[in-house]
Amino acid sequence: RRSRAPLLLVMAGLAATAASFQPGASWLMIGRPRAVLAPPAVHEEGVNDGAKDWFHMDAGTATFGALSELNIRLTGPADLARSYLLGDEKKKTDSVERLLKAARPMGAEVKREMQRRCPKKVGKQRYSLNLPSLRLLGLGTVQASVSVWGAIRKRGGPQAGGGAFMEIGSDSGPEVTLTVKGMGDMSMSRMKLDLRGALGVDEGQDHEPRIVGWLKLEIRGQVPSFGGISPPQAVLRPAAREALRRTLGFTTNRLGQDLARDFVKWAKGRC
C-alpha cells in the first residue's frame, strides 16, 4: 500500500516528463533531481487552453488524458521540410531518431532498441527513452524509462489532403522505480502511460511549410489511498486536468521551438 501512495503525484508529474517523445516533454525541464510539488490550480500564460481532456474513475483506477494540436512553422522549402520529417529512403536517413533526439527532455538519453519480429510488417522503429531522475519531496527519487516508437506512413496524414506522415507512440510503461532512503527500490508498474501522435508537413495558403498534427497523452493507474481513504474525484479531477493542461501546452510550445531550430541546423548541414 505504501508504494501506491505517491502514485497520482507521479502519474501527473512523471507522465509529463515521459510523454516527451520529447513527452517534448521535458515538460518538467529537469536536468538533475529536483523537488516536485502537487500542480497548482492557477492559470498560466502561454499554455494551450484548447487541448481536449478527459478524466474517468472506476473501481479505484483513474484514467485521465488530453489531446493537443501542433502547428510548427519551418523556414525553408516544403520538399526540404518533408525530407526532414519523413527521411530519405534513397539515403536511408533515420528521421524518427533525429526527431526524438531533437525533442528529448534535458538530460534524457535515446537508445535504439532491438527490432522485434516482423519489423517490416509493422514498420516501427523502437527506442528507449531514459529519463532524468525526479526527486519527489519527502518520498524519494524516481527513475523511469519509456519505450517509444515511430513509423513513416504513406497515407492518411493530419495535413490537408492526407499523404505521408510520421506516426509516434509508446509501447508500454513507463517502467518506474521509486527509491526510498532506508527502504530500497519499489516498482510502480501499476501506472500505464499511452502516448500517440501524428505529424505531417502542410504548405498552407502562405506556401510556408509547417509541421502539423496532434499529440495525445493518457495515463491510467491505481488511485492513491492514505490510511485506506482515497481522495475524492472533486480533488483528483482538477489536479489531473491542470497537470495535463500545463503538460501538453508547454510541450507543444517547447516542441515547436526545438524542431524549428533543429530544422535550420539540419538544413544548413545539407548545403
mmCIF file of C-alpha atoms in Angstrom:
data_model
loop_
_atom_site.group_PDB
_atom_site.id
_atom_site.type_symbol
_atom_site.label_atom_id
_atom_site.label_comp_id
_atom_site.label_asym_id
_atom_site.label_seq_id
_atom_site.Cartn_x
_atom_site.Cartn_y
_atom_site.Cartn_z
ATOM 1 C CA ARG A 1 0.000 0.000 0.000
ATOM 2 C CA ARG A 2 2.881 2.358 0.720
ATOM 3 C CA SER A 3 4.210 2.054 -2.822
ATOM 4 C CA ARG A 4 0.864 3.241 -4.206
ATOM 5 C CA ALA A 5 0.546 6.331 -2.049
ATOM 6 C CA PRO A 6 2.558 8.707 -4.255
ATOM 7 C CA LEU A 7 1.180 7.244 -7.471
ATOM 8 C CA LEU A 8 -1.123 10.030 -8.617
ATOM 9 C CA LEU A 9 1.574 12.623 -8.000
ATOM 10 C CA VAL A 10 3.961 10.552 -10.095
ATOM 11 C CA MET A 11 1.262 9.989 -12.739
ATOM 12 C CA ALA A 12 0.724 13.711 -13.128
ATOM 13 C CA GLY A 13 4.348 14.807 -12.851
ATOM 14 C CA LEU A 14 6.354 11.917 -14.267
ATOM 15 C CA ALA A 15 3.974 11.342 -17.111
ATOM 16 C CA ALA A 16 4.568 14.866 -18.129
ATOM 17 C CA THR A 17 8.260 14.094 -18.410
ATOM 18 C CA ALA A 18 7.728 10.769 -20.116
ATOM 19 C CA ALA A 19 5.462 11.738 -22.849
ATOM 20 C CA SER A 20 8.046 13.887 -24.111
ATOM 21 C CA PHE A 21 8.670 11.899 -27.026
ATOM 22 C CA GLN A 22 10.180 14.710 -26.182
ATOM 23 C CA PRO A 23 6.894 13.615 -23.910
ATOM 24 C CA GLY A 24 8.771 17.105 -25.517
ATOM 25 C CA ALA A 25 8.017 16.825 -22.603
ATOM 26 C CA SER A 26 10.831 17.994 -20.912
ATOM 27 C CA TRP A 27 7.694 19.120 -19.522
ATOM 28 C CA LEU A 28 9.335 19.465 -16.158
ATOM 29 C CA MET A 29 12.632 20.683 -17.604
ATOM 30 C CA ILE A 30 14.725 18.594 -15.225
ATOM 31 C CA GLY A 31 18.430 18.317 -15.719
ATOM 32 C CA ARG A 32 19.159 16.915 -12.266
ATOM 33 C CA PRO A 33 16.982 15.586 -9.408
ATOM 34 C CA ARG A 34 14.637 18.238 -8.117
ATOM 35 C CA ALA A 35 11.616 18.575 -5.892
ATOM 36 C CA VAL A 36 8.159 18.459 -7.442
ATOM 37 C CA LEU A 37 5.072 19.594 -5.586
ATOM 38 C CA ALA A 38 1.432 18.985 -6.430
ATOM 39 C CA PRO A 39 0.361 21.031 -9.504
ATOM 40 C CA PRO A 40 -1.201 24.374 -8.526
ATOM 41 C CA ALA A 41 -4.630 25.157 -9.935
ATOM 42 C CA VAL A 42 -3.824 28.570 -11.370
ATOM 43 C CA HIS A 43 -3.873 29.927 -14.905
ATOM 44 C CA GLU A 44 -0.561 30.258 -16.708
ATOM 45 C CA GLU A 45 0.063 32.481 -19.703
ATOM 46 C CA GLY A 46 1.106 30.814 -22.941
ATOM 47 C CA VAL A 47 -0.450 27.426 -22.164
ATOM 48 C CA ASN A 48 -2.665 25.845 -24.810
ATOM 49 C CA ASP A 49 -6.130 26.047 -23.273
ATOM 50 C CA GLY A 50 -7.674 24.468 -26.387
ATOM 51 C CA ALA A 51 -6.468 20.970 -25.510
ATOM 52 C CA LYS A 52 -9.256 18.418 -25.095
ATOM 53 C CA ASP A 53 -9.076 16.494 -21.840
ATOM 54 C CA TRP A 54 -10.905 13.718 -20.014
ATOM 55 C CA PHE A 55 -10.990 12.032 -16.595
ATOM 56 C CA HIS A 56 -12.621 8.758 -15.512
ATOM 57 C CA MET A 57 -12.603 6.734 -12.299
ATOM 58 C CA ASP A 58 -13.657 3.106 -11.970
ATOM 59 C CA ALA A 59 -13.073 0.720 -9.063
ATOM 60 C CA GLY A 60 -10.111 2.631 -7.692
ATOM 61 C CA THR A 61 -8.453 3.164 -11.077
ATOM 62 C CA ALA A 62 -8.095 6.639 -12.568
ATOM 63 C CA THR A 63 -7.749 7.287 -16.298
ATOM 64 C CA PHE A 64 -7.049 10.805 -17.481
ATOM 65 C CA GLY A 65 -5.657 12.301 -20.644
ATOM 66 C CA ALA A 66 -5.561 15.173 -23.087
ATOM 67 C CA LEU A 67 -5.112 15.860 -26.784
ATOM 68 C CA SER A 68 -3.393 18.913 -28.241
ATOM 69 C CA GLU A 69 -2.784 20.092 -31.801
ATOM 70 C CA LEU A 70 0.605 21.002 -33.285
ATOM 71 C CA ASN A 71 1.348 23.739 -35.831
ATOM 72 C CA ILE A 72 5.085 24.394 -36.224
ATOM 73 C CA ARG A 73 6.351 26.839 -38.860
ATOM 74 C CA LEU A 74 9.615 25.911 -40.600
ATOM 75 C CA THR A 75 11.873 28.254 -42.562
ATOM 76 C CA GLY A 76 12.673 26.667 -45.918
ATOM 77 C CA PRO A 77 11.127 24.893 -48.920
ATOM 78 C CA ALA A 78 8.373 22.321 -48.397
ATOM 79 C CA ASP A 79 10.342 19.499 -50.057
ATOM 80 C CA LEU A 80 13.174 20.025 -47.594
ATOM 81 C CA ALA A 81 10.711 20.031 -44.700
ATOM 82 C CA ARG A 82 9.294 16.691 -45.878
ATOM 83 C CA SER A 83 12.777 15.184 -46.082
ATOM 84 C CA TYR A 84 13.454 16.414 -42.559
ATOM 85 C CA LEU A 85 10.297 14.896 -41.081
ATOM 86 C CA LEU A 86 9.884 11.785 -43.214
ATOM 87 C CA GLY A 87 13.503 10.946 -44.038
ATOM 88 C CA ASP A 88 15.029 9.966 -47.360
ATOM 89 C CA GLU A 89 14.541 6.358 -48.484
ATOM 90 C CA LYS A 90 17.388 6.547 -51.023
ATOM 91 C CA LYS A 91 19.864 7.845 -48.454
ATOM 92 C CA LYS A 92 18.296 5.687 -45.704
ATOM 93 C CA THR A 93 18.191 8.567 -43.249
ATOM 94 C CA ASP A 94 16.500 7.959 -39.900
ATOM 95 C CA SER A 95 14.165 10.892 -39.305
ATOM 96 C CA VAL A 96 12.479 9.181 -36.341
ATOM 97 C CA GLU A 97 15.691 9.016 -34.314
ATOM 98 C CA ARG A 98 16.626 12.563 -35.352
ATOM 99 C CA LEU A 99 13.275 13.915 -34.167
ATOM 100 C CA LEU A 100 13.438 12.047 -30.860
ATOM 101 C CA LYS A 101 16.910 13.354 -30.115
ATOM 102 C CA ALA A 102 15.939 16.899 -31.089
ATOM 103 C CA ALA A 103 12.902 16.857 -28.809
ATOM 104 C CA ARG A 104 14.127 14.777 -25.854
ATOM 105 C CA PRO A 105 13.983 16.169 -22.322
ATOM 106 C CA MET A 106 17.099 17.734 -20.862
ATOM 107 C CA GLY A 107 19.361 15.003 -19.514
ATOM 108 C CA ALA A 108 17.427 12.174 -21.173
ATOM 109 C CA GLU A 109 19.039 9.501 -23.340
ATOM 110 C CA VAL A 110 17.617 7.966 -26.521
ATOM 111 C CA LYS A 111 18.754 4.436 -27.381
ATOM 112 C CA ARG A 112 17.713 2.277 -30.334
ATOM 113 C CA GLU A 113 16.043 -0.982 -29.266
ATOM 114 C CA MET A 114 16.467 -4.338 -30.963
ATOM 115 C CA GLN A 115 13.860 -4.923 -33.665
ATOM 116 C CA ARG A 116 11.147 -7.366 -32.731
ATOM 117 C CA ARG A 117 9.753 -9.998 -35.054
ATOM 118 C CA CYS A 118 8.249 -8.905 -38.377
ATOM 119 C CA PRO A 119 9.728 -5.353 -38.306
ATOM 120 C CA LYS A 120 8.918 -4.833 -41.995
ATOM 121 C CA LYS A 121 5.265 -5.661 -41.450
ATOM 122 C CA VAL A 122 4.879 -3.287 -38.523
ATOM 123 C CA GLY A 123 7.230 -0.627 -39.868
ATOM 124 C CA LYS A 124 8.048 0.724 -36.419
ATOM 125 C CA GLN A 125 11.425 1.908 -35.171
ATOM 126 C CA ARG A 126 11.635 1.445 -31.407
ATOM 127 C CA TYR A 127 13.690 3.410 -28.919
ATOM 128 C CA SER A 128 14.206 3.533 -25.186
ATOM 129 C CA LEU A 129 13.853 6.988 -23.661
ATOM 130 C CA ASN A 130 15.687 7.001 -20.322
ATOM 131 C CA LEU A 131 14.511 9.973 -18.302
ATOM 132 C CA PRO A 132 16.441 12.026 -15.736
ATOM 133 C CA SER A 133 15.911 11.282 -12.058
ATOM 134 C CA LEU A 134 12.997 13.049 -10.409
ATOM 135 C CA ARG A 135 13.044 13.725 -6.663
ATOM 136 C CA LEU A 136 9.621 13.723 -5.018
ATOM 137 C CA LEU A 137 9.647 15.866 -1.910
ATOM 138 C CA GLY A 138 9.532 13.699 1.192
ATOM 139 C CA LEU A 139 9.176 10.435 -0.753
ATOM 140 C CA GLY A 140 12.365 9.571 -2.595
ATOM 141 C CA THR A 141 13.834 9.535 -6.083
ATOM 142 C CA VAL A 142 12.020 8.260 -9.158
ATOM 143 C CA GLN A 143 13.801 6.801 -12.158
ATOM 144 C CA ALA A 144 11.879 5.954 -15.306
ATOM 145 C CA SER A 145 12.268 4.779 -18.863
ATOM 146 C CA VAL A 146 9.718 4.700 -21.662
ATOM 147 C CA SER A 147 9.648 2.556 -24.778
ATOM 148 C CA VAL A 148 8.645 4.790 -27.691
ATOM 149 C CA TRP A 149 8.346 4.147 -31.406
ATOM 150 C CA GLY A 150 7.972 5.987 -34.672
ATOM 151 C CA ALA A 151 6.902 4.937 -38.145
ATOM 152 C CA ILE A 152 6.578 6.634 -41.520
ATOM 153 C CA ARG A 153 3.158 6.051 -43.115
ATOM 154 C CA LYS A 154 2.494 6.697 -46.800
ATOM 155 C CA ARG A 155 -1.069 7.996 -46.498
ATOM 156 C CA GLY A 156 -3.649 9.337 -44.068
ATOM 157 C CA GLY A 157 -1.611 12.164 -42.539
ATOM 158 C CA PRO A 158 -3.057 15.043 -40.470
ATOM 159 C CA GLN A 159 -2.132 17.645 -43.104
ATOM 160 C CA ALA A 160 -4.563 18.913 -45.750
ATOM 161 C CA GLY A 161 -5.138 16.201 -48.337
ATOM 162 C CA GLY A 162 -3.601 13.490 -46.155
ATOM 163 C CA GLY A 163 -0.423 11.986 -47.560
ATOM 164 C CA ALA A 164 2.763 10.707 -45.920
ATOM 165 C CA PHE A 165 3.265 11.377 -42.216
ATOM 166 C CA MET A 166 5.114 10.238 -39.108
ATOM 167 C CA GLU A 167 3.182 8.257 -36.528
ATOM 168 C CA ILE A 168 4.544 8.103 -32.989
ATOM 169 C CA GLY A 169 3.544 6.279 -29.839
ATOM 170 C CA SER A 170 4.581 4.370 -26.741
ATOM 171 C CA ASP A 171 4.598 0.602 -26.296
ATOM 172 C CA SER A 172 4.083 0.255 -22.570
ATOM 173 C CA GLY A 173 5.054 1.573 -19.207
ATOM 174 C CA PRO A 174 6.726 3.661 -18.219
ATOM 175 C CA GLU A 175 8.971 1.426 -16.132
ATOM 176 C CA VAL A 176 9.095 3.397 -12.912
ATOM 177 C CA THR A 177 11.175 2.718 -9.798
ATOM 178 C CA LEU A 178 10.834 4.718 -6.583
ATOM 179 C CA THR A 179 13.943 4.640 -4.387
ATOM 180 C CA VAL A 180 13.198 5.480 -0.751
ATOM 181 C CA LYS A 181 16.067 6.011 1.676
ATOM 182 C CA GLY A 182 16.216 3.123 4.117
ATOM 183 C CA MET A 183 13.604 1.095 2.215
ATOM 184 C CA GLY A 184 15.299 0.350 -1.115
ATOM 185 C CA ASP A 185 13.636 0.246 -4.534
ATOM 186 C CA MET A 186 9.899 -0.126 -5.114
ATOM 187 C CA SER A 187 8.386 -0.842 -8.519
ATOM 188 C CA MET A 188 5.453 1.332 -9.584
ATOM 189 C CA SER A 189 4.385 -0.776 -12.538
ATOM 190 C CA ARG A 190 0.687 -0.212 -11.863
ATOM 191 C CA MET A 191 0.868 3.003 -13.858
ATOM 192 C CA LYS A 192 0.413 2.914 -17.629
ATOM 193 C CA LEU A 193 1.202 5.771 -19.984
ATOM 194 C CA ASP A 194 -0.096 5.836 -23.548
ATOM 195 C CA LEU A 195 1.357 8.361 -25.993
ATOM 196 C CA ARG A 196 0.062 8.709 -29.541
ATOM 197 C CA GLY A 197 0.667 11.292 -32.217
ATOM 198 C CA ALA A 198 0.767 12.078 -35.913
ATOM 199 C CA LEU A 199 2.952 14.661 -37.691
ATOM 200 C CA GLY A 200 2.812 15.754 -41.322
ATOM 201 C CA VAL A 201 4.023 18.659 -43.476
ATOM 202 C CA ASP A 202 1.488 21.167 -44.780
ATOM 203 C CA GLU A 203 2.257 24.132 -47.071
ATOM 204 C CA GLY A 204 -0.864 26.144 -46.423
ATOM 205 C CA GLN A 205 -2.042 29.202 -48.325
ATOM 206 C CA ASP A 206 1.108 31.172 -47.479
ATOM 207 C CA HIS A 207 3.283 28.432 -49.048
ATOM 208 C CA GLU A 208 5.362 28.252 -45.874
ATOM 209 C CA PRO A 209 5.849 24.657 -44.711
ATOM 210 C CA ARG A 210 4.519 23.707 -41.309
ATOM 211 C CA ILE A 211 4.667 20.548 -39.262
ATOM 212 C CA VAL A 212 1.055 19.950 -38.294
ATOM 213 C CA GLY A 213 -0.620 17.196 -36.334
ATOM 214 C CA TRP A 214 -1.583 16.217 -32.822
ATOM 215 C CA LEU A 215 -0.334 14.603 -29.615
ATOM 216 C CA LYS A 216 -2.464 12.554 -27.229
ATOM 217 C CA LEU A 217 -1.380 11.555 -23.738
ATOM 218 C CA GLU A 218 -3.362 9.213 -21.494
ATOM 219 C CA ILE A 219 -2.372 7.946 -18.047
ATOM 220 C CA ARG A 220 -4.026 5.112 -16.153
ATOM 221 C CA GLY A 221 -3.179 3.874 -12.669
ATOM 222 C CA GLN A 222 -4.255 2.982 -9.168
ATOM 223 C CA VAL A 223 -5.724 5.885 -7.200
ATOM 224 C CA PRO A 224 -3.557 6.520 -4.114
ATOM 225 C CA SER A 225 -5.038 5.855 -0.706
ATOM 226 C CA PHE A 226 -3.996 7.307 2.616
ATOM 227 C CA GLY A 227 -4.991 5.173 5.582
ATOM 228 C CA GLY A 228 -7.423 3.311 3.345
ATOM 229 C CA ILE A 229 -9.145 6.522 2.197
ATOM 230 C CA SER A 230 -8.782 7.749 -1.404
ATOM 231 C CA PRO A 231 -9.095 11.421 -2.375
ATOM 232 C CA PRO A 232 -12.496 12.263 -3.905
ATOM 233 C CA GLN A 233 -12.980 12.943 -7.613
ATOM 234 C CA ALA A 234 -13.589 16.602 -6.784
ATOM 235 C CA VAL A 235 -9.903 16.784 -5.789
ATOM 236 C CA LEU A 236 -8.381 14.386 -8.324
ATOM 237 C CA ARG A 237 -10.173 15.662 -11.420
ATOM 238 C CA PRO A 238 -8.968 19.321 -11.349
ATOM 239 C CA ALA A 239 -5.441 18.242 -10.312
ATOM 240 C CA ALA A 240 -5.183 15.815 -13.230
ATOM 241 C CA ARG A 241 -6.704 18.294 -15.677
ATOM 242 C CA GLU A 242 -4.374 21.095 -14.606
ATOM 243 C CA ALA A 243 -1.299 18.864 -14.799
ATOM 244 C CA LEU A 244 -2.148 17.722 -18.314
ATOM 245 C CA ARG A 245 -3.197 21.190 -19.471
ATOM 246 C CA ARG A 246 0.182 22.565 -18.451
ATOM 247 C CA THR A 247 1.988 19.487 -19.718
ATOM 248 C CA LEU A 248 0.610 19.470 -23.248
ATOM 249 C CA GLY A 249 0.531 23.239 -23.513
ATOM 250 C CA PHE A 250 4.176 23.576 -22.577
ATOM 251 C CA THR A 251 5.110 20.520 -24.622
ATOM 252 C CA THR A 252 3.639 21.805 -27.867
ATOM 253 C CA ASN A 253 5.312 25.196 -27.396
ATOM 254 C CA ARG A 254 8.679 23.672 -26.484
ATOM 255 C CA LEU A 255 8.470 21.060 -29.228
ATOM 256 C CA GLY A 256 7.781 23.741 -31.816
ATOM 257 C CA GLN A 257 10.849 25.727 -30.766
ATOM 258 C CA ASP A 258 13.105 22.651 -30.661
ATOM 259 C CA LEU A 259 12.073 21.308 -34.070
ATOM 260 C CA ALA A 260 12.227 24.717 -35.770
ATOM 261 C CA ARG A 261 15.801 25.222 -34.517
ATOM 262 C CA ASP A 262 16.829 21.675 -35.368
ATOM 263 C CA PHE A 263 15.404 22.021 -38.886
ATOM 264 C CA VAL A 264 17.527 25.123 -39.547
ATOM 265 C CA LYS A 265 20.643 23.343 -38.273
ATOM 266 C CA TRP A 266 19.853 20.221 -40.299
ATOM 267 C CA ALA A 267 19.143 22.205 -43.489
ATOM 268 C CA LYS A 268 22.464 24.085 -43.218
ATOM 269 C CA GLY A 269 24.287 20.773 -42.888
ATOM 270 C CA ARG A 270 22.877 19.636 -46.228
ATOM 271 C CA CYS A 271 24.225 22.639 -48.129
#
